Coordinates of C-alpha atoms in Angstrom, one line a residue:
M1 CA 59.5 76.2 -6.9
Q2 CA 57.9 73.5 -8.7
P3 CA 54.0 72.0 -8.7
K4 CA 52.1 69.9 -6.5
A5 CA 52.3 66.7 -9.2
T6 CA 48.7 65.8 -8.0
I7 CA 46.4 67.6 -6.1
K8 CA 42.8 66.0 -4.8
V9 CA 40.0 67.3 -4.2
L10 CA 36.5 66.7 -3.9
I11 CA 33.5 68.1 -5.2
I12 CA 30.6 69.2 -2.4
D13 CA 27.2 70.3 -4.5
D14 CA 23.6 69.1 -3.6
E15 CA 23.6 69.1 -8.6
P16 CA 23.5 66.1 -10.3
L17 CA 24.2 68.0 -13.8
A18 CA 26.5 70.6 -11.7
R19 CA 28.7 68.0 -10.2
A20 CA 29.4 66.1 -14.0
E21 CA 30.0 68.9 -15.7
L22 CA 33.0 70.0 -13.2
Q23 CA 34.0 66.3 -13.1
R24 CA 34.1 67.1 -17.8
L25 CA 35.5 70.6 -17.3
L26 CA 38.2 69.2 -14.8
K27 CA 39.2 66.1 -16.6
K28 CA 41.8 68.6 -18.6
Y29 CA 43.8 68.9 -16.0
K30 CA 45.8 66.2 -15.5
Q31 CA 47.1 67.4 -12.1
I32 CA 43.8 67.5 -10.6
E33 CA 42.1 64.1 -8.7
V34 CA 38.9 64.1 -7.7
L35 CA 38.8 62.2 -5.3
G36 CA 34.9 61.3 -4.2
E37 CA 31.4 63.6 -4.3
A38 CA 29.1 64.6 -1.9
Q39 CA 25.3 66.4 -2.3
N40 CA 25.4 67.7 1.2
I41 CA 27.6 68.9 4.0
I42 CA 26.9 65.9 5.8
E43 CA 28.3 63.8 3.1
G44 CA 30.8 66.2 2.9
K45 CA 32.3 65.8 6.2
A46 CA 32.7 62.4 6.4
L47 CA 34.6 61.8 3.0
V48 CA 36.8 64.9 4.3
D49 CA 37.3 63.4 7.7
D50 CA 37.9 60.3 5.4
L51 CA 39.6 60.4 2.4
A52 CA 41.8 63.5 3.1
P53 CA 42.1 65.7 0.3
D54 CA 44.1 69.0 -0.3
A55 CA 41.3 71.3 -1.8
I56 CA 37.6 71.2 -2.0
F57 CA 35.3 72.8 -4.4
L58 CA 32.3 73.3 -3.1
D59 CA 28.4 75.0 -3.4
I60 CA 27.0 77.2 -1.0
E61 CA 23.5 76.4 -1.4
M62 CA 22.2 73.2 -0.7
P63 CA 19.7 71.7 1.5
G64 CA 20.4 71.0 5.5
G65 CA 23.7 73.6 5.6
T66 CA 25.2 75.7 3.9
G67 CA 28.6 75.5 2.7
L68 CA 29.4 78.8 4.2
E69 CA 28.8 76.3 7.9
L70 CA 31.3 73.4 6.3
A71 CA 34.0 76.0 6.0
E72 CA 33.6 77.2 9.2
Q73 CA 33.4 74.1 10.5
L74 CA 36.7 73.0 9.2
K75 CA 38.3 75.7 10.3
G76 CA 40.3 77.1 6.9
E77 CA 43.0 74.0 6.9
I78 CA 41.6 72.7 3.4
P79 CA 41.6 75.2 0.6
I80 CA 38.2 75.7 -1.4
V81 CA 37.0 76.9 -4.0
F82 CA 33.4 78.2 -3.7
C83 CA 31.4 77.1 -6.9
T84 CA 27.4 78.5 -6.8
A85 CA 24.8 80.5 -9.0
Y86 CA 24.4 83.3 -5.9
N87 CA 26.9 86.0 -6.2
E88 CA 25.3 87.7 -3.0
F89 CA 27.8 85.2 -0.7
A90 CA 31.3 86.0 -2.4
V91 CA 32.0 88.4 0.4
D92 CA 31.1 86.0 3.5
A93 CA 33.2 83.0 1.0
F94 CA 36.1 85.3 1.1
S95 CA 36.4 86.3 4.5
L96 CA 36.6 82.3 5.5
N97 CA 39.8 82.6 3.0
A98 CA 38.5 80.5 -0.2
V99 CA 41.0 80.5 -2.7
D100 CA 39.0 80.7 -5.4
Y101 CA 35.5 81.8 -6.0
L102 CA 33.2 80.6 -9.5
L103 CA 29.7 81.3 -10.6
K104 CA 27.8 78.4 -11.9
P105 CA 28.4 77.4 -14.8
A106 CA 31.9 78.1 -14.3
A107 CA 33.5 79.4 -17.2
P108 CA 36.9 77.7 -18.5
A109 CA 38.8 80.9 -18.1
R110 CA 37.7 81.4 -14.4
L111 CA 38.4 77.2 -14.0
E112 CA 41.7 77.7 -15.7
K113 CA 42.4 80.9 -13.1
A114 CA 41.1 79.0 -10.4
I115 CA 43.7 76.3 -10.7
E116 CA 46.9 78.2 -11.0
K117 CA 46.1 80.2 -7.6
L118 CA 44.7 76.6 -5.3
T119 CA 48.4 75.6 -8.1
S120 CA 50.6 78.1 -6.5
L121 CA 49.0 78.5 -3.1
L122 CA 49.2 74.2 -2.8
S123 CA 53.1 74.9 -3.9
E124 CA 53.8 77.9 -2.1
T125 CA 53.0 75.1 1.1
E126 CA 56.0 72.2 0.0
N127 CA 58.8 74.1 1.8
T128 CA 61.3 71.5 2.1
Q129 CA 61.3 68.6 4.2
L130 CA 62.1 69.8 8.1
E131 CA 65.3 66.5 9.4
D132 CA 64.2 64.1 12.3
D133 CA 67.3 67.1 13.8
F134 CA 65.3 70.0 13.2
K135 CA 65.0 72.1 17.2
L136 CA 61.6 73.0 18.8
M137 CA 61.2 74.9 21.4
V138 CA 58.3 74.1 22.8
K139 CA 56.2 74.9 26.5
F140 CA 55.2 71.7 28.7
A141 CA 53.4 72.5 32.1
D142 CA 55.8 75.7 32.7
K143 CA 58.3 75.0 31.4
M144 CA 60.0 75.8 28.3
K145 CA 62.5 72.4 26.7
I146 CA 63.9 72.1 23.9
I147 CA 62.9 69.3 21.8
L148 CA 63.9 66.9 18.7
L149 CA 61.6 66.9 15.8
R150 CA 62.1 62.9 16.1
D151 CA 60.3 63.0 19.7
I152 CA 57.1 64.0 18.9
L153 CA 55.0 60.7 17.3
R154 CA 51.5 62.5 17.1
F155 CA 50.9 65.9 15.7
E156 CA 46.6 66.5 17.0
S157 CA 44.4 69.2 15.3
V158 CA 43.1 71.0 18.3
G159 CA 40.8 74.3 16.9
N160 CA 43.7 77.0 15.7
H161 CA 46.0 74.8 16.7
A162 CA 48.0 71.8 17.0
A163 CA 49.0 69.3 19.9
I164 CA 52.1 67.7 19.9
Y165 CA 52.5 64.3 21.8
T166 CA 56.2 62.8 22.7
E167 CA 57.3 61.0 25.4
F168 CA 58.3 64.6 27.6
G169 CA 53.8 65.1 27.5
K170 CA 51.6 67.0 25.5
S171 CA 52.5 70.9 24.5
Y172 CA 51.4 73.3 21.1
I173 CA 51.5 75.0 18.5
H174 CA 50.3 77.5 15.7
S175 CA 49.8 75.6 13.1
S176 CA 47.3 73.9 10.9
L177 CA 47.7 70.5 9.9
S178 CA 48.1 70.8 6.8
K179 CA 51.0 73.5 6.9
I180 CA 53.0 70.6 9.6
E181 CA 52.1 68.4 6.9
A182 CA 54.1 70.1 4.4
K183 CA 57.3 70.6 6.2
L184 CA 57.0 66.6 6.7
D185 CA 58.5 64.0 5.4
P186 CA 56.1 61.4 4.7
S187 CA 58.3 58.5 4.5
V188 CA 57.9 59.4 8.1
Y189 CA 55.4 60.8 9.4
L190 CA 51.6 59.5 8.2
R191 CA 48.0 62.2 8.2
A192 CA 46.5 59.1 9.5
S193 CA 42.9 61.1 9.3
R194 CA 41.9 64.9 8.9
S195 CA 42.2 65.6 12.2
D196 CA 46.0 63.9 12.9
I197 CA 49.1 62.6 11.9
I198 CA 51.4 60.1 13.8
R199 CA 54.7 59.2 13.4
L200 CA 55.3 55.8 11.5
D201 CA 58.2 53.9 14.0
A202 CA 56.5 55.4 17.4
V203 CA 53.4 52.9 16.3
V204 CA 53.8 49.2 18.3
H205 CA 50.8 47.7 16.8
L206 CA 47.9 48.4 14.4
E207 CA 44.2 46.8 14.7
E208 CA 41.6 46.6 12.0
S209 CA 39.1 48.8 12.7
I210 CA 35.3 48.0 11.6
N211 CA 35.2 51.0 9.2
Y212 CA 37.2 49.2 7.3
G213 CA 40.6 51.9 8.7
L214 CA 42.5 50.4 11.1
T215 CA 43.5 52.2 15.4
A216 CA 47.2 52.3 15.8
T217 CA 48.4 52.4 19.8
L218 CA 51.4 54.5 19.8
S219 CA 54.6 54.4 22.2
N220 CA 52.9 56.4 24.7
G221 CA 49.6 54.5 25.0
S222 CA 47.6 56.2 23.2
E223 CA 45.1 55.0 19.5
V224 CA 44.6 56.9 17.1
D225 CA 42.4 55.9 14.3
I226 CA 43.7 55.8 11.2
S227 CA 41.1 56.2 8.0
R228 CA 40.2 53.9 5.5
R229 CA 41.8 55.7 2.6
Q230 CA 45.2 56.2 4.7
A231 CA 44.6 53.0 6.2
S232 CA 45.0 51.4 2.5
A233 CA 47.9 53.5 1.5
L234 CA 50.1 52.5 4.7
K235 CA 48.8 49.2 3.8
K236 CA 49.8 49.1 0.4
Q237 CA 53.7 51.0 1.5
M238 CA 54.6 49.0 4.2
S239 CA 53.5 45.5 2.2
F240 CA 56.5 43.3 0.7
A241 CA 56.0 44.6 -2.2
A242 CA 57.2 47.8 -1.6
F243 CA 60.7 45.4 -2.0

């Protein structure tokens, strides 16, 4: 199994020196791309929603809310490496399925172990992509129906489940968007934001939004916000320069 080529991460820590030191240590790892930094969980949550990282390096004790609170909000969808000066939080961190737990200042050898765990975890999710004619049995109202993957216009995160939207209606599957995304062809489905994945050929038209993102209208009439970062990537993918 090939390791994930690039792991896109966020650093969320209220201490500027701690963020700078972690940035310095991570430069050793060519597969790690730091998308951005935040100094509290409010800024961090906004960056998660906008940038859709593969993983987060997260402090626990911060003004305005703890890293554990943010982890609970994310519902296990994004792998987390906790970095903190307080080892009494270790039990709580691991109960949230953290990838690893590092005491600050992070020792290079321990950070390397954490990167190995993170790389292994993310590689495990990169299984063979599903074909458009892959069959799923789902329940619409009180009836079971077999549909094809190509019938699904949108996946939406709803708690521990994902809502799927088709021309037949709406149903639910028990899976996270991160696991679903790993099974989909990125040229067919787009991770629009932390909350949504949309099928590109189901997009009827796009409009620019006030936050420099896009709003997509799908063939079923629903509208889905595309984050600024994903909108930029989509524009590049769909431009004439791609030919």
